[in-house]
Short mmCIF file of N, CA, C and O in Angstrom, two decimals:
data_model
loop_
_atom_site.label_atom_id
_atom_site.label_comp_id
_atom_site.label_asym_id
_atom_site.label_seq_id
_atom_site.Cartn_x
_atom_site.Cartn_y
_atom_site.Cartn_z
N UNK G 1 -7.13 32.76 182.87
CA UNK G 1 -7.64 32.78 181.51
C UNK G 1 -8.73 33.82 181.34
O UNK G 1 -8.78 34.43 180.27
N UNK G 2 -10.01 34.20 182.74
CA UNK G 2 -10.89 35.02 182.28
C UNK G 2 -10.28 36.09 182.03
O UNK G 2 -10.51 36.91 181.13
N UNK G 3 -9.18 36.12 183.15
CA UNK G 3 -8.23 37.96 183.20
C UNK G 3 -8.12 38.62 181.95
O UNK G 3 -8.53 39.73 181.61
N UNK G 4 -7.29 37.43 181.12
CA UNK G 4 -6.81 37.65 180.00
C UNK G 4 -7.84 38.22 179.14
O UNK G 4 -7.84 39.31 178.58
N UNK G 5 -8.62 37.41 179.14
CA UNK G 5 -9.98 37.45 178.17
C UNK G 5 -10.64 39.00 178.36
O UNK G 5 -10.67 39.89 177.50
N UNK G 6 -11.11 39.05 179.57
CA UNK G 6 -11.39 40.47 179.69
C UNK G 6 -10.88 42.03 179.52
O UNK G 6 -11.38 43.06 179.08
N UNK G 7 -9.60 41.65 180.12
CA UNK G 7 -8.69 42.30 179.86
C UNK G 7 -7.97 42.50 178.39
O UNK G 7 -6.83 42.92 178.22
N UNK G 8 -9.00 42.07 177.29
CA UNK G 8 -8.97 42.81 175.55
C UNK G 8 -9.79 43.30 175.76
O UNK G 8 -9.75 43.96 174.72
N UNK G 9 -11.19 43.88 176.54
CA UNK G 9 -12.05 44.74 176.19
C UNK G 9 -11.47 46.26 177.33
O UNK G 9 -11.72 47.41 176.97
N UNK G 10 -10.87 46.03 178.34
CA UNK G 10 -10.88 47.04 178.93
C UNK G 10 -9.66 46.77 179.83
O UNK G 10 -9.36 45.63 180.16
N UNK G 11 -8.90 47.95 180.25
CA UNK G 11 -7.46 47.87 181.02
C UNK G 11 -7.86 48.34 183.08
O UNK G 11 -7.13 48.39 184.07
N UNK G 12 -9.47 48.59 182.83
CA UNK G 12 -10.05 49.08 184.25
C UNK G 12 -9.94 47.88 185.25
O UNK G 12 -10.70 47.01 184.84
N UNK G 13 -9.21 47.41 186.56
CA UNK G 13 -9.23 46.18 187.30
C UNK G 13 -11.02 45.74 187.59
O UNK G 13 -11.55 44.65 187.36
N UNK G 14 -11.64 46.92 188.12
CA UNK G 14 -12.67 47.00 188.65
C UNK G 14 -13.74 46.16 187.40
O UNK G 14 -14.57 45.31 187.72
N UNK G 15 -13.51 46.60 186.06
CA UNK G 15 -14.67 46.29 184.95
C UNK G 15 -13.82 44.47 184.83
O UNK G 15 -14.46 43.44 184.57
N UNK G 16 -12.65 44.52 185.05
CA UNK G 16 -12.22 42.97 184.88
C UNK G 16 -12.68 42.15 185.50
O UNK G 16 -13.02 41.14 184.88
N UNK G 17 -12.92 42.20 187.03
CA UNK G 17 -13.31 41.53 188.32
C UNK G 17 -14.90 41.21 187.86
O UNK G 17 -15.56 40.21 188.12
N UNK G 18 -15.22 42.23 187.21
CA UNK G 18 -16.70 41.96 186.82
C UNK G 18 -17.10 41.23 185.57
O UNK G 18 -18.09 40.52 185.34
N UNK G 19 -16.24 41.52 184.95
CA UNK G 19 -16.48 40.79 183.44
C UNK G 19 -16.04 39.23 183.84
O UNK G 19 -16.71 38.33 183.33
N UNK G 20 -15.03 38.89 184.67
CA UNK G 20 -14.58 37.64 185.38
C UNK G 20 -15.85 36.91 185.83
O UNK G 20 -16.32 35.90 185.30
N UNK G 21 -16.36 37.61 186.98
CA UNK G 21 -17.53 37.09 187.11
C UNK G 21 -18.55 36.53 186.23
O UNK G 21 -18.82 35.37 185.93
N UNK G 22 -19.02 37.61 185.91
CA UNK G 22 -20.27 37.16 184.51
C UNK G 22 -19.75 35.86 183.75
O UNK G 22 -20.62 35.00 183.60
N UNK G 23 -18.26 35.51 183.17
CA UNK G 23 -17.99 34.58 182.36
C UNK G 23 -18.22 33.28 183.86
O UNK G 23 -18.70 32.17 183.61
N UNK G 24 -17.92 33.57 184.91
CA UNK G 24 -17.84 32.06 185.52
C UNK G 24 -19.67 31.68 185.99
O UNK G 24 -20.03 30.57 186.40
N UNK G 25 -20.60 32.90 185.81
CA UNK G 25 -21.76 32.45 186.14
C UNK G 25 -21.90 31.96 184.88
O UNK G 25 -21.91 30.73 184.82
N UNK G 26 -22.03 32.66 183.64
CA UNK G 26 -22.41 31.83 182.54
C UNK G 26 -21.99 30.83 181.73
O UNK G 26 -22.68 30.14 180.98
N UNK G 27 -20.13 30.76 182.03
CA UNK G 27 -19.76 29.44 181.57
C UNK G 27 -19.77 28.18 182.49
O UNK G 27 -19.67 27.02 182.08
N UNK G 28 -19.87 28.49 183.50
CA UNK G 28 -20.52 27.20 184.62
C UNK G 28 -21.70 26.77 183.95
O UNK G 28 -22.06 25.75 184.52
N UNK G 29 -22.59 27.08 182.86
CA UNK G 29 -23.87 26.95 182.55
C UNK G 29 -23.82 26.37 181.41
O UNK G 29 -24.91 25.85 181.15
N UNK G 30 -22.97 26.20 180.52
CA UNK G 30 -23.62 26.70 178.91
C UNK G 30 -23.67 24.90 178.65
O UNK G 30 -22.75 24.90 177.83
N UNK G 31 -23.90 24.03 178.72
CA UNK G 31 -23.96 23.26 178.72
C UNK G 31 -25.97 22.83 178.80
O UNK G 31 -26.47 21.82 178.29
N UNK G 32 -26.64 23.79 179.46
CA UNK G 32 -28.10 23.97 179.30
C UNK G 32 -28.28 24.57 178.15
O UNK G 32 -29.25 24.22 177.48
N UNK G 33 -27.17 25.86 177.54
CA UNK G 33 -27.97 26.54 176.20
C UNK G 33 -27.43 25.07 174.74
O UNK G 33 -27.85 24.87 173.60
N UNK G 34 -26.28 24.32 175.66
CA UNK G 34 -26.23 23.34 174.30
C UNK G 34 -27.62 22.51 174.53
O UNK G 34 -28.29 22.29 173.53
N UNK G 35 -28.00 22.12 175.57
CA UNK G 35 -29.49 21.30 175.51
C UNK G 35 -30.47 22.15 174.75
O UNK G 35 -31.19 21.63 173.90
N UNK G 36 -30.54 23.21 174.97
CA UNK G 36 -31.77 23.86 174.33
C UNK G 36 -31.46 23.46 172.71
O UNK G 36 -32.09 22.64 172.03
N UNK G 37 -30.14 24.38 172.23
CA UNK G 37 -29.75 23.97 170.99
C UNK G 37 -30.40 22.48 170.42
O UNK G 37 -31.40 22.53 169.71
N UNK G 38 -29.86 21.35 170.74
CA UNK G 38 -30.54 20.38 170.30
C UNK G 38 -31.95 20.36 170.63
O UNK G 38 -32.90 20.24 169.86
N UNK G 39 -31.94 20.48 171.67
CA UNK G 39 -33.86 20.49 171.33
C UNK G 39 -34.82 21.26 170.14
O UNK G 39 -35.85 21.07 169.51
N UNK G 40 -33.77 22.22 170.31
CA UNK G 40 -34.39 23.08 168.59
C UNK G 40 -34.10 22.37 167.35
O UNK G 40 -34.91 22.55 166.44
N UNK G 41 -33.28 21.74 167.18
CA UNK G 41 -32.21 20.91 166.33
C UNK G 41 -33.87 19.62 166.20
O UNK G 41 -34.90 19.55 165.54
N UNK G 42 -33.34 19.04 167.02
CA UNK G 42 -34.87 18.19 167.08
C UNK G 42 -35.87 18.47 166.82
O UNK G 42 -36.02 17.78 165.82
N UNK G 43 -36.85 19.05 166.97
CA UNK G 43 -38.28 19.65 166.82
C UNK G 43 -38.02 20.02 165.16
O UNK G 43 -38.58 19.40 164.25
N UNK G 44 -37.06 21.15 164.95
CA UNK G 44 -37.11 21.03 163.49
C UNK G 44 -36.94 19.95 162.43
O UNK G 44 -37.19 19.89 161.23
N UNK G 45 -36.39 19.10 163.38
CA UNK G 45 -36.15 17.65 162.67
C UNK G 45 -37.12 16.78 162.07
O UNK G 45 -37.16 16.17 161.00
N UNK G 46 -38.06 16.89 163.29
CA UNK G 46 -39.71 16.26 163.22
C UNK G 46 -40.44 16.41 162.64
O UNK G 46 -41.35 15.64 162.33
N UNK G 47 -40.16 17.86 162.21
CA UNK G 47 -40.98 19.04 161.72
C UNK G 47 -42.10 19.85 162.73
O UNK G 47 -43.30 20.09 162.62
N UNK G 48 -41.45 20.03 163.36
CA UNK G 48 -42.19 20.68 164.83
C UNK G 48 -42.01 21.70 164.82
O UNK G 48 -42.46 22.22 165.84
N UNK G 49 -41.35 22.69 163.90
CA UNK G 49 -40.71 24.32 164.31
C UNK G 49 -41.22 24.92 165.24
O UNK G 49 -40.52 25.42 166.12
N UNK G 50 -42.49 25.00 165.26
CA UNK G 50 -43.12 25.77 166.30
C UNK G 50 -42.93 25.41 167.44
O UNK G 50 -43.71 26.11 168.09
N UNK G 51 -42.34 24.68 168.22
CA UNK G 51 -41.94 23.81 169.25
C UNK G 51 -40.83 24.78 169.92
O UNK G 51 -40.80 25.13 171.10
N UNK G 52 -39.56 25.27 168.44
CA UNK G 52 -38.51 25.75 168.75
C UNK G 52 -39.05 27.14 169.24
O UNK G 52 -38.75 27.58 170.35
N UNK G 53 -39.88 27.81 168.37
CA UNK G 53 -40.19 29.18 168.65
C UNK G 53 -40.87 29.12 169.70
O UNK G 53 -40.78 30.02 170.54
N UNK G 54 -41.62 28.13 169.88
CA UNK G 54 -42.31 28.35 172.01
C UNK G 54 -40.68 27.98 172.63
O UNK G 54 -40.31 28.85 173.42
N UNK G 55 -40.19 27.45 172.52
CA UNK G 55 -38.75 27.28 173.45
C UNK G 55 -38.23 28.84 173.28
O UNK G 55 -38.12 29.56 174.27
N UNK G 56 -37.99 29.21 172.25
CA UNK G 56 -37.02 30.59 172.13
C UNK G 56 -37.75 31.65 172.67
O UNK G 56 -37.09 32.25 173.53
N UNK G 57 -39.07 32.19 172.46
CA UNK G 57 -39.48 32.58 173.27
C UNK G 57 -39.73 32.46 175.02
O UNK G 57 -39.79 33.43 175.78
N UNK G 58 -39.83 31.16 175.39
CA UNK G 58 -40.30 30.71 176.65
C UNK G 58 -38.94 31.25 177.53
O UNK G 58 -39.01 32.01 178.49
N UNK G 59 -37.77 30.71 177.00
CA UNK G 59 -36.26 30.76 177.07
C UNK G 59 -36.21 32.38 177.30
O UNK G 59 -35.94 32.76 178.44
N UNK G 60 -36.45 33.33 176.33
CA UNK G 60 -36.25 34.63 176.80
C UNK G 60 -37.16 35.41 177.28
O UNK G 60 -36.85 36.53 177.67
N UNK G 61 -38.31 34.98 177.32
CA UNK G 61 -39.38 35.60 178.52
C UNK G 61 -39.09 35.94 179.73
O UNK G 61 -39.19 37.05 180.25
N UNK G 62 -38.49 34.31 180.46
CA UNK G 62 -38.27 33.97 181.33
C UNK G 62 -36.71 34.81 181.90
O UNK G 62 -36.33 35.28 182.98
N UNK G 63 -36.25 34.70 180.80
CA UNK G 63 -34.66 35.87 181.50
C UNK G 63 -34.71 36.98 181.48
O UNK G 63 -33.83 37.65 182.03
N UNK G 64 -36.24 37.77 180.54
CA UNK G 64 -36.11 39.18 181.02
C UNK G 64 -37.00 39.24 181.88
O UNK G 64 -36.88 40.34 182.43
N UNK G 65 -38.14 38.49 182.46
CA UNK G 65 -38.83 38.44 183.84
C UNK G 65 -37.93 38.76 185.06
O UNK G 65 -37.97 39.66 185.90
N UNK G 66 -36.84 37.34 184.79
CA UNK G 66 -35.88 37.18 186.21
C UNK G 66 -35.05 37.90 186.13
O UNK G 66 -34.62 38.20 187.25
N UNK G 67 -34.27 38.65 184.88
CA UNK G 67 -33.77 40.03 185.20
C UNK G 67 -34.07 40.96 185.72
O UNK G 67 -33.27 41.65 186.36
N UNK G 68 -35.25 41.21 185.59
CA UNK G 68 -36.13 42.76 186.55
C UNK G 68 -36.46 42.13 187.48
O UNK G 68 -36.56 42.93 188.41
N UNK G 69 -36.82 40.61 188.00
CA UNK G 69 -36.94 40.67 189.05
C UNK G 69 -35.96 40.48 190.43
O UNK G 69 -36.13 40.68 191.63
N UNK G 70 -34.87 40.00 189.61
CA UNK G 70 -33.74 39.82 190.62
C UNK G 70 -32.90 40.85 190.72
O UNK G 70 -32.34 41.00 191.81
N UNK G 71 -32.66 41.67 189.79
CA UNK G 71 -31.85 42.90 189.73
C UNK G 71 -32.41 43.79 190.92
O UNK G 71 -31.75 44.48 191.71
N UNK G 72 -33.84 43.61 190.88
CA UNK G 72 -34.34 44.56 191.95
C UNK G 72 -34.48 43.90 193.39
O UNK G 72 -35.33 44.30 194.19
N UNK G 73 -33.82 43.12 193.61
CA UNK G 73 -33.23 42.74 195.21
C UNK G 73 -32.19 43.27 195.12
O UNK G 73 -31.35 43.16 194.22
N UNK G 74 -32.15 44.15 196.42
CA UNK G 74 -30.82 44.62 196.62
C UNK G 74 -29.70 44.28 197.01
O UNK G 74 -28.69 44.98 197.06
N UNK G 75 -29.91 42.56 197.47
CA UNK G 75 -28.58 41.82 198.02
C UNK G 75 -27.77 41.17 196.65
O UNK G 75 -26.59 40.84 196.84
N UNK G 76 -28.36 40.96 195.28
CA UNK G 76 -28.56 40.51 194.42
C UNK G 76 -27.66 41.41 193.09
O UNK G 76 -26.59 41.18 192.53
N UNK G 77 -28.26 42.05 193.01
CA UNK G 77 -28.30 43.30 191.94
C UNK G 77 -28.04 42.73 190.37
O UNK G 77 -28.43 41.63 189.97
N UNK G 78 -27.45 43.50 189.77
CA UNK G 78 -26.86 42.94 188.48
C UNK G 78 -26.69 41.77 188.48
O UNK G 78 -27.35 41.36 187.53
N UNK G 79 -26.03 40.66 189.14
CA UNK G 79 -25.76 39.42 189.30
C UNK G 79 -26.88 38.70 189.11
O UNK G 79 -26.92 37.52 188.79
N UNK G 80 -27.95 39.52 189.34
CA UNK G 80 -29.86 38.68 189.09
C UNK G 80 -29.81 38.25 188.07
O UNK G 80 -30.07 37.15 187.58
N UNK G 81 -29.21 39.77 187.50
CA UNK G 81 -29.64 39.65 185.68
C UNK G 81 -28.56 38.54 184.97
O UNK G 81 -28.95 37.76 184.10
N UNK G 82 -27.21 38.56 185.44
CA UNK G 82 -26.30 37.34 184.71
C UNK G 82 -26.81 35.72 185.33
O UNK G 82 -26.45 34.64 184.85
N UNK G 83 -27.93 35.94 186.77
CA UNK G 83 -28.26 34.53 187.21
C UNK G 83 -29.50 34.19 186.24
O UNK G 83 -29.83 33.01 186.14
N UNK G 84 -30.26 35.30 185.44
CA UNK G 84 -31.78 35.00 185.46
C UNK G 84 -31.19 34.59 183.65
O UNK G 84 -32.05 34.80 182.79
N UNK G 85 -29.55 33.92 183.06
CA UNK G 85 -29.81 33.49 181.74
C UNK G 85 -29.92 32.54 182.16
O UNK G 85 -30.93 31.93 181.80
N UNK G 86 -28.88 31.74 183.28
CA UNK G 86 -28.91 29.87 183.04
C UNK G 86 -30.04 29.49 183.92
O UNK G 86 -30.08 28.44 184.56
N UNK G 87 -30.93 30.41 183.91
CA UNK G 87 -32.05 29.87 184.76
C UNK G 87 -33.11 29.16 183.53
O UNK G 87 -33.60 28.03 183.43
N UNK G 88 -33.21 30.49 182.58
CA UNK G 88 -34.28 30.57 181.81
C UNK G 88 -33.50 29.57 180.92
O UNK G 88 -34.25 28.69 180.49
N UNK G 89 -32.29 29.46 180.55
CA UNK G 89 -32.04 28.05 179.78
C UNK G 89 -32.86 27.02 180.32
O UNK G 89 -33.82 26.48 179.77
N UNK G 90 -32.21 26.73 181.92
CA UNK G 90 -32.96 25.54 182.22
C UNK G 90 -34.07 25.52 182.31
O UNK G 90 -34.50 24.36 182.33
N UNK G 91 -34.99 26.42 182.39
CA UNK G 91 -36.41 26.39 182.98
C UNK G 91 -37.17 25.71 181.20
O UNK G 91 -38.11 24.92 181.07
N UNK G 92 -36.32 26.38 180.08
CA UNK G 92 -36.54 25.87 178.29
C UNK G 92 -36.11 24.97 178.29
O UNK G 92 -36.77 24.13 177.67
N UNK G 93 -34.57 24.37 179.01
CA UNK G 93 -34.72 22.87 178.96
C UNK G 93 -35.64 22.02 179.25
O UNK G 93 -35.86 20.95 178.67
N UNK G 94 -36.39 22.65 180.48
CA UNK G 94 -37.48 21.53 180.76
C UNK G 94 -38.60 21.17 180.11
O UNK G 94 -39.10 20.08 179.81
N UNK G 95 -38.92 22.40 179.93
CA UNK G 95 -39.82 22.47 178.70
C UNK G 95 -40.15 22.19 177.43
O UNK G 95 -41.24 22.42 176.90
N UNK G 96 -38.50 21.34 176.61
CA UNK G 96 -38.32 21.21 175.60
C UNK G 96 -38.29 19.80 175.97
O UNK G 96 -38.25 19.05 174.99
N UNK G 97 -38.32 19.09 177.38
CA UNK G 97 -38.11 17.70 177.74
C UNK G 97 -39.47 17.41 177.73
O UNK G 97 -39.84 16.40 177.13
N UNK G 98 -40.47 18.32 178.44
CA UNK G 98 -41.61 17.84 178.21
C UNK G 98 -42.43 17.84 177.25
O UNK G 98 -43.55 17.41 177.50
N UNK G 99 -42.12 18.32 175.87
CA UNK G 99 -42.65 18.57 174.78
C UNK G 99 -41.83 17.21 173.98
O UNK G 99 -42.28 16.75 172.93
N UNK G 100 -40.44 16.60 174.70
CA UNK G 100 -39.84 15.53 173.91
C UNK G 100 -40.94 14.91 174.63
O UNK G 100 -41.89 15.07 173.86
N UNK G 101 -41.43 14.22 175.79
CA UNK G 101 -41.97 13.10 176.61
C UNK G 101 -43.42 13.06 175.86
O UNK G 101 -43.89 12.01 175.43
N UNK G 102 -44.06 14.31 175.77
CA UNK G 102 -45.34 14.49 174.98
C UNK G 102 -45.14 13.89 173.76
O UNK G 102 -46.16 13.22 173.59
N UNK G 103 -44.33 13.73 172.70
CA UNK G 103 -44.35 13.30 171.68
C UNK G 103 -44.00 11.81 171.66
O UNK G 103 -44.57 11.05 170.88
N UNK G 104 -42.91 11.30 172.64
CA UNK G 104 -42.90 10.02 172.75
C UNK G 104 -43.86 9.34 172.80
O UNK G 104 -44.11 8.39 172.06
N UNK G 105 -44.73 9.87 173.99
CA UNK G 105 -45.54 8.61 174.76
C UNK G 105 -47.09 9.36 173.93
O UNK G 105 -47.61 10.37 174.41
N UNK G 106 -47.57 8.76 172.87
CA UNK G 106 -48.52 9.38 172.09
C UNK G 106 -49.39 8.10 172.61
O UNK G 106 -48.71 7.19 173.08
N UNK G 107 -50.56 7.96 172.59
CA UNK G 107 -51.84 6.98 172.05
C UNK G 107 -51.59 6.27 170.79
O UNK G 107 -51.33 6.77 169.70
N UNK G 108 -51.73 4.92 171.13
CA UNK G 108 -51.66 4.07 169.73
C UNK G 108 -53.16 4.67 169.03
O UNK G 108 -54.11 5.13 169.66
N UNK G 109 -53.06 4.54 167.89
CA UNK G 109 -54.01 5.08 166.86
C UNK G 109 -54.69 3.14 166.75
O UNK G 109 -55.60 2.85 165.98
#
């Protein structure tokens, strides 16, 4: 199925094998960018927006950090940069868990 898929952008084996890749690191994942999603979904719900924009930011800070920094291992390379999205998802998932736990567990007034 990735073959196929890739193989509408380009007829090169070499750019397929690669585009193959990238889809199985990031669709092994996307299941963290649906968590983030609701967590944004939420916060705006509350009326928290600003919650979402520290997530969306935090979320892509964090993947262009671990892009330059993993790209530049040389055992690594490019593959840093397709590892450093479902990182920074999860690293905003957590972050969006602890900003849910912060709001749960408030002080009775």
């Amino acid at each position: 199925m990735g073959e196929a898929f890739a193989a509408l952008f380009s007829s090169d084996p070499e750019v397929i094998q690669i585009g193959i890749g990238y889809l199985r690191i990031e669709g092994s994942f996307y299941a963290l960018i649906g968590f983030l999603f609701m967590f944004y979904g939420y916060f705006r719900a509350i009326d928290e927006p600003m919650i979402s924009v520290v997530l969306t930011i935090f979320s892509l800070g964090t993947r262009v950090l671990l892009a330059y920094l993993l790209s530049a291992v040389p055992s690594i390379g490019y593959i840093g940069i397709w590892a450093s999205i479902p990182i920074g998802w999860a690293l905003a998932d957590l972050a969006g868990l602890y900003y849910l736990h912060k709001k749960a567990v408030k002080p009775a007034d």
